[in-house]
Amino acid sequence: MAVLVIADHDNATLKDNTEKTVTAALKLSSDVDVLVAGKGAKGVADAAAKITGVRKVLLAESDELGEGLAESMEALVVPLMSGYDAVLTPATSQGKNFSPRIAAKLDVAQISEIVDVVDANTFVRPIYAGNALETVTSSDAKKVITVRPTVFKAAADGGSAKVETIPAPAKPAKTHFVDQKLVKSARPELSGAKIVVSGGRAMGSAEEFQKVIEPLADKLGAAVGASRAAVDAGYAPNDYQVGQTGKVVAPELYIAIGISGAIQHLAGMKDSKVIVAINKDADAPIFQVADYGLVADYKTAVPELMAALTAAGK
Amino acid sequence: MKVLVPVKRVIDYNVKARVKPDQTGVDLANVKMSMNPFCEIAVEEAVRLKEKGVATEIVAVSIGPAQASETLRTALAMGADRAILVQTTEDLEPLAVAKVLAAIVGKESPDLVIMGKQAIDGDNNATGQMLATILDWPQATFASALEVSGKKAKVTREVDGGLQTLEIDLPGVVTADLRLNEPRYASLPNIMKAKKKELAIEELASLGVDTAPRLKVIKVTEPPKRAGGIKVETAADLVSKLKTEAGVL
C-alpha cells in the first residue's frame, strides 16, 4: 500500500509535525510520499525530500494553496488518492480544516487525531478530552487520518527523495481569501516547544498575564500557553490555549501557573515529560498530574523562581 | 435569512468521563448531559444574527435519542424559533451526521448553517467540514467573528499562529470556535416560552440516508495514569530538582 502525508509548513519552513506524521505513516507502509501544497514552497519541498523513508515529494503551488483554503486542498488531494490507500495529515488547525473534506469527498470516515497505529486498519485515538482511548478498525478502502503529532518521534533526515511538481487545482468559486494576521513572535511555537509556561485564570488580567508569564517564558526560552479559563476571560489570545479545544502539547517541561487543572486543560498537556504546578490552592487538581508541585501564590513564587533561575545560571 | 443550527447532546462539560469496566465505551448512565459547549456558541451566534435583524428564522436540529429534545428545548429557550429532532438510538459517526444534516438542509433550505467546531465526546472536529463538502457549499471553520451582509459572510478564523479572514458566498457552513461569543443563559420566562415552540420529530429511517458505521470500536480503555509527584517547599528547591533530578533545565 502507498501512503500520502500532507506536509505542515508556512511556505517558508517545514514544520516538524511533518516528520512526526511521516513516522506514523511508516507504521502503515514503507511507500510514503509527502505532499507540499503552498506558494513559493520549493524550499519546503526540498526539506521534505530529506526526511528518511520518504519515497517522493509532490509539490503543488497556487495562491489559494498558499492561503491554505480548505476547498483547494481537497480539490488537490482527492484526485491524487487514486494512487494511495491512506492520507495522513498532522492534526493542526489547518489539517483539521481540510482533512474531513477529503474524507467526505471519498465517502469514507475520518479517523481523527490518532495516537497509535495498531495495524494498517486499526488505530488508537483519544475521545472525551483524552479521558478515554478508543481503538477503532476501519472498513473503508481508503483511510483518511489526522495524526496527533506530539506522540510520534520525528523521522530523521537522511533521505534524498525526488521532488515532482504537480498542477494546482482551479480557484474555489465561493470562498475568497481576505487577509491573514499572524502574530510574529521570537518565542518558539507552542506545539513544538521544549518548554511551555502556561498561565491560568488566577492571573486576573491580561496585563498581569504578560507581566508574570511572559518574562518567565523568555528566561527559559519557552513558549507561552494558557488555560481555557484565561483565554475565555480575555487574558491571553486563543492561540495560546492548551487543552481539549486548543492545542495539545507534550514538551520536556510544562510549567502551569495559577491553573487549577480542569479536565479540558489536562487533556492538552498531560503527556508532557515533566509537569510543574504552582498554585496557592493545595487541593487544585493540577497537583494530581504534576511531578513537582509548589503550593504558593504565584505573585511571590514567580519572582522567586526567576531569581532561583538566575542563581542557577539561566 | 434562515439559519440552521445543529446541536448535540453530550456529557456535561464539567463531568469527567469514566471508561466502562468491560471496555465497550464510556459510562453515560446517570451522568449529567448538556448541550455541547460549541453548539451553545453556535446557537448564541444565530440568535444574535436574529437580534441584529439579519436572520429571520432559526431552526435548531439534533440527531439522537428522545432525550435530545431537552437539548433542543435549551436551544429554543436561548432564542431558536423551532426545532427538529431526528430520532435514533444509534451513535452516528461524523460522516453519517453530515449526511443526515444535508438531508435536513435539503428540506429546510437555510441560507446559513452555524454549528460547533467539535463535540466534546468524539472530539472529531469533522462534521461541519463534511457537511460543506457534501452540499458543495463554502466553509469557514473555527470562527471567532462573523459578519453577514446580503449574500455574503465575512468570517474571522482562528488559525495556527493568528487569524485569517475569509469571505464566503451564502449559503455556507460556519463552525464556531470558543471566542465567537459568550452564550447567554436562558431566562425562566424564555424557558417557559420554549415549551410552546414547535419541536418536530422525524425518525432517522424516514430520511433514507446511509448511516452505516465505517469504524468498528474494538475497545475503549483508560489512558495511562501519571505517577504521583512530589511537593517542593521553595522556588529554589524546584529549580534544583528540575536541574539535577529531572534534568530538564
CSV table of C-alpha atoms in Angstrom, one decimal, chain B:
chain,number,residue,atom,x,y,z
B,1,MET,CA,-32.5,34.8,6.1
B,2,LYS,CA,-32.9,31.4,7.6
B,3,VAL,CA,-30.3,29.9,9.8
B,4,LEU,CA,-30.0,26.2,10.7
B,5,VAL,CA,-28.1,25.3,13.9
B,6,PRO,CA,-27.3,21.7,14.5
B,7,VAL,CA,-26.9,20.9,18.3
B,8,LYS,CA,-25.6,17.8,20.1
B,9,ARG,CA,-26.4,16.4,23.5
B,10,VAL,CA,-23.2,15.3,25.1
B,11,ILE,CA,-21.8,14.5,28.5
B,12,ASP,CA,-21.7,17.8,30.6
B,13,TYR,CA,-18.6,19.8,30.2
B,14,ASN,CA,-17.7,19.5,33.9
B,15,VAL,CA,-18.2,15.8,34.2
B,16,LYS,CA,-15.2,13.5,34.0
B,17,ALA,CA,-15.8,10.7,31.5
B,18,ARG,CA,-15.3,7.2,33.0
B,19,VAL,CA,-14.5,4.2,30.9
B,20,LYS,CA,-16.8,1.1,31.5
B,21,PRO,CA,-15.0,-1.8,33.1
B,22,ASP,CA,-15.9,-4.1,30.1
B,23,GLN,CA,-14.1,-1.6,27.8
B,24,THR,CA,-17.1,-1.2,25.5
B,25,GLY,CA,-17.3,2.6,25.9
B,26,VAL,CA,-17.7,5.4,28.3
B,27,ASP,CA,-20.3,5.1,31.1
B,28,LEU,CA,-23.1,7.6,30.4
B,29,ALA,CA,-25.7,6.1,32.7
B,30,ASN,CA,-26.8,8.6,35.3
B,31,VAL,CA,-24.3,11.1,34.0
B,32,LYS,CA,-25.4,14.8,33.6
B,33,MET,CA,-25.8,15.5,29.9
B,34,SER,CA,-25.9,19.0,28.4
B,35,MET,CA,-25.7,20.8,25.1
B,36,ASN,CA,-22.2,20.6,23.6
B,37,PRO,CA,-20.5,23.9,24.5
B,38,PHE,CA,-19.5,24.7,20.9
B,39,CYS,CA,-23.1,24.1,19.9
B,40,GLU,CA,-24.2,26.7,22.5
B,41,ILE,CA,-21.9,29.2,20.9
B,42,ALA,CA,-23.4,28.4,17.5
B,43,VAL,CA,-27.0,28.9,18.8
B,44,GLU,CA,-26.0,32.2,20.5
B,45,GLU,CA,-24.5,33.5,17.2
B,46,ALA,CA,-27.7,32.7,15.4
B,47,VAL,CA,-29.8,34.4,18.0
B,48,ARG,CA,-27.5,37.5,17.8
B,49,LEU,CA,-28.0,37.5,14.0
B,50,LYS,CA,-31.7,37.5,14.5
B,51,GLU,CA,-31.5,40.3,17.1
B,52,LYS,CA,-29.5,42.3,14.6
B,53,GLY,CA,-32.3,41.8,12.0
B,54,VAL,CA,-30.1,39.7,9.8
B,55,ALA,CA,-31.7,36.3,10.5
B,56,THR,CA,-35.4,35.9,10.3
B,57,GLU,CA,-35.8,32.3,11.4
B,58,ILE,CA,-33.6,30.0,13.4
B,59,VAL,CA,-34.2,26.2,13.2
B,60,ALA,CA,-32.3,24.0,15.6
B,61,VAL,CA,-31.8,20.4,14.7
B,62,SER,CA,-30.4,17.5,16.7
B,63,ILE,CA,-29.8,13.9,15.9
B,64,GLY,CA,-30.2,11.5,18.8
B,65,PRO,CA,-32.4,9.7,21.3
B,66,ALA,CA,-35.7,11.1,22.7
B,67,GLN,CA,-33.7,12.9,25.4
B,68,ALA,CA,-32.1,15.1,22.8
B,69,SER,CA,-35.3,17.0,22.7
B,70,GLU,CA,-34.2,18.5,26.1
B,71,THR,CA,-31.1,19.9,24.3
B,72,LEU,CA,-33.4,21.3,21.6
B,73,ARG,CA,-35.6,22.9,24.2
B,74,THR,CA,-32.5,24.7,25.5
B,75,ALA,CA,-31.8,26.0,22.0
B,76,LEU,CA,-35.4,27.2,21.8
B,77,ALA,CA,-35.1,28.8,25.2
B,78,MET,CA,-32.0,30.6,24.0
B,79,GLY,CA,-33.9,32.0,21.1
B,80,ALA,CA,-34.3,29.4,18.3
B,81,ASP,CA,-37.7,29.6,16.6
B,82,ARG,CA,-38.4,25.9,16.1
B,83,ALA,CA,-36.7,22.6,16.3
B,84,ILE,CA,-36.3,19.2,14.6
B,85,LEU,CA,-35.3,16.1,16.3
B,86,VAL,CA,-34.0,13.3,14.1
B,87,GLN,CA,-34.7,10.4,16.4
B,88,THR,CA,-32.3,7.5,16.6
B,89,THR,CA,-30.7,5.4,19.3
B,90,GLU,CA,-27.7,4.7,17.1
B,91,ASP,CA,-24.4,6.6,17.8
B,92,LEU,CA,-23.7,8.2,14.4
B,93,GLU,CA,-20.2,8.9,13.0
B,94,PRO,CA,-19.5,12.4,11.7
B,95,LEU,CA,-19.9,11.4,8.1
B,96,ALA,CA,-23.4,10.0,8.8
B,97,VAL,CA,-24.3,13.1,10.8
B,98,ALA,CA,-23.2,15.2,7.9
B,99,LYS,CA,-25.3,13.2,5.5
B,100,VAL,CA,-28.4,13.5,7.8
B,101,LEU,CA,-27.8,17.2,8.2
B,102,ALA,CA,-27.5,17.5,4.4
B,103,ALA,CA,-30.9,15.8,4.1
B,104,ILE,CA,-32.4,18.3,6.6
B,105,VAL,CA,-30.8,21.2,4.7
B,106,GLY,CA,-32.4,19.8,1.5
B,107,LYS,CA,-35.8,20.1,3.2
B,108,GLU,CA,-35.3,23.4,5.0
B,109,SER,CA,-33.1,25.3,2.5
B,110,PRO,CA,-31.4,27.6,5.1
B,111,ASP,CA,-29.0,30.3,3.9
B,112,LEU,CA,-26.5,29.6,6.6
B,113,VAL,CA,-25.6,26.7,8.8
B,114,ILE,CA,-23.8,27.6,12.0
B,115,MET,CA,-22.5,24.7,14.2
B,116,GLY,CA,-19.9,24.0,16.8
B,117,LYS,CA,-16.4,23.2,15.6
B,118,GLN,CA,-16.3,20.0,17.6
B,119,ALA,CA,-18.3,17.9,20.0
B,120,ILE,CA,-16.6,17.2,23.3
B,121,ASP,CA,-17.4,13.5,23.3
B,122,GLY,CA,-16.0,12.2,20.0
B,123,ASP,CA,-13.6,15.2,19.6
B,124,ASN,CA,-13.6,14.7,15.9
B,125,ASN,CA,-13.9,18.2,14.6
B,126,ALA,CA,-15.1,17.0,11.2
B,127,THR,CA,-18.9,17.3,10.8
B,128,GLY,CA,-19.1,20.9,9.6
B,129,GLN,CA,-16.4,20.4,7.0
B,130,MET,CA,-18.0,17.2,5.8
B,131,LEU,CA,-21.4,18.9,5.6
B,132,ALA,CA,-20.0,21.7,3.5
B,133,THR,CA,-18.3,19.2,1.2
B,134,ILE,CA,-21.5,17.1,0.7
B,135,LEU,CA,-23.6,20.2,0.0
B,136,ASP,CA,-20.8,21.8,-2.2
B,137,TRP,CA,-21.2,24.9,0.0
B,138,PRO,CA,-18.3,27.1,1.0
B,139,GLN,CA,-17.0,26.6,4.6
B,140,ALA,CA,-15.4,28.8,7.2
B,141,THR,CA,-14.4,26.9,10.2
B,142,PHE,CA,-13.2,27.9,13.7
B,143,ALA,CA,-14.9,31.3,13.5
B,144,SER,CA,-14.1,33.9,16.1
B,145,ALA,CA,-16.1,36.7,14.3
B,146,LEU,CA,-19.0,36.6,11.8
B,147,GLU,CA,-20.4,39.4,9.8
B,148,VAL,CA,-23.3,38.7,7.4
B,149,SER,CA,-24.2,41.2,4.7
B,150,GLY,CA,-26.5,40.3,1.9
B,151,LYS,CA,-25.5,37.0,0.3
B,152,LYS,CA,-22.0,37.0,1.8
B,153,ALA,CA,-20.5,36.2,5.2
B,154,LYS,CA,-17.1,37.6,6.3
B,155,VAL,CA,-15.6,35.2,8.8
B,156,THR,CA,-12.5,35.6,11.0
B,157,ARG,CA,-11.0,32.2,11.7
B,158,GLU,CA,-8.6,31.0,14.4
B,159,VAL,CA,-5.6,29.5,12.6
B,160,ASP,CA,-2.2,28.4,13.7
B,161,GLY,CA,-0.3,31.5,14.7
B,162,GLY,CA,-3.1,34.1,14.3
B,163,LEU,CA,-6.3,35.0,12.5
B,164,GLN,CA,-7.4,34.5,8.9
B,165,THR,CA,-10.4,36.3,7.3
B,166,LEU,CA,-12.4,34.7,4.6
B,167,GLU,CA,-15.4,35.8,2.7
B,168,ILE,CA,-17.9,33.1,1.7
B,169,ASP,CA,-20.9,33.2,-0.7
B,170,LEU,CA,-24.0,32.1,1.0
B,171,PRO,CA,-25.4,29.6,1.5
B,172,GLY,CA,-22.5,28.3,3.5
B,173,VAL,CA,-21.3,26.5,6.6
B,174,VAL,CA,-19.6,28.3,9.5
B,175,THR,CA,-18.2,26.4,12.5
B,176,ALA,CA,-17.9,28.2,15.9
B,177,ASP,CA,-14.8,28.5,17.9
B,178,LEU,CA,-14.5,29.5,21.6
B,179,ARG,CA,-14.2,33.2,21.2
B,180,LEU,CA,-17.1,33.8,18.8
B,181,ASN,CA,-19.3,34.9,21.7
B,182,GLU,CA,-20.3,34.1,25.2
B,183,PRO,CA,-23.6,32.2,25.2
B,184,ARG,CA,-26.4,33.6,27.2
B,185,TYR,CA,-28.3,31.7,29.9
B,186,ALA,CA,-31.9,31.1,29.1
B,187,SER,CA,-34.2,33.1,31.3
B,188,LEU,CA,-37.1,31.4,33.1
B,189,PRO,CA,-39.7,33.2,31.0
B,190,ASN,CA,-37.9,32.1,27.9
B,191,ILE,CA,-37.7,28.5,29.2
B,192,MET,CA,-41.4,28.6,29.7
B,193,LYS,CA,-42.0,30.1,26.2
B,194,ALA,CA,-39.7,27.4,24.7
B,195,LYS,CA,-42.1,24.7,25.8
B,196,LYS,CA,-44.7,26.1,23.5
B,197,LYS,CA,-42.4,26.3,20.4
B,198,GLU,CA,-42.7,23.7,17.7
B,199,LEU,CA,-40.5,20.6,18.0
B,200,ALA,CA,-40.9,18.2,15.2
B,201,ILE,CA,-39.8,14.6,15.4
B,202,GLU,CA,-38.5,12.7,12.4
B,203,GLU,CA,-37.4,9.1,12.5
B,204,LEU,CA,-33.9,8.7,11.2
B,205,ALA,CA,-35.0,5.8,8.9
B,206,SER,CA,-37.6,8.1,7.2
B,207,LEU,CA,-34.8,10.2,5.8
B,208,GLY,CA,-33.4,7.3,3.7
B,209,VAL,CA,-29.8,8.3,4.5
B,210,ASP,CA,-26.9,5.7,4.6
B,211,THR,CA,-25.7,6.0,8.2
B,212,ALA,CA,-23.9,2.6,8.4
B,213,PRO,CA,-20.8,2.9,10.6
B,214,ARG,CA,-17.4,2.8,8.9
B,215,LEU,CA,-15.5,2.3,12.0
B,216,LYS,CA,-15.8,-0.5,14.5
B,217,VAL,CA,-14.8,0.2,18.1
B,218,ILE,CA,-12.6,-2.7,19.3
B,219,LYS,CA,-12.2,-1.3,22.8
B,220,VAL,CA,-12.3,1.8,24.9
B,221,THR,CA,-9.6,2.0,27.6
B,222,GLU,CA,-8.4,4.4,30.2
B,223,PRO,CA,-5.3,6.4,29.3
B,224,PRO,CA,-2.2,5.5,31.3
B,225,LYS,CA,-2.1,7.4,34.6
B,226,ARG,CA,0.7,9.7,35.6
B,227,ALA,CA,2.6,8.6,38.6
B,228,GLY,CA,2.1,10.9,41.5
B,229,GLY,CA,4.7,13.7,42.0
B,230,ILE,CA,6.1,15.5,45.0
B,231,LYS,CA,5.6,18.9,46.6
B,232,VAL,CA,8.5,21.2,46.9
B,233,GLU,CA,8.9,23.9,49.5
B,234,THR,CA,10.5,26.7,47.7
B,235,ALA,CA,11.2,28.0,44.2
B,236,ALA,CA,15.0,27.4,44.8
B,237,ASP,CA,14.1,23.8,45.6
B,238,LEU,CA,12.1,23.5,42.5
B,239,VAL,CA,14.9,24.8,40.3
B,240,SER,CA,17.5,22.4,41.8
B,241,LYS,CA,15.2,19.4,41.4
B,242,LEU,CA,14.4,20.4,37.8
B,243,LYS,CA,18.2,20.7,37.1
B,244,THR,CA,19.5,17.6,38.9
B,245,GLU,CA,16.6,15.2,39.3
B,246,ALA,CA,14.5,15.8,36.2
B,247,GLY,CA,17.3,17.1,34.0
B,248,VAL,CA,15.1,19.4,32.1
B,249,LEU,CA,16.8,22.7,32.7
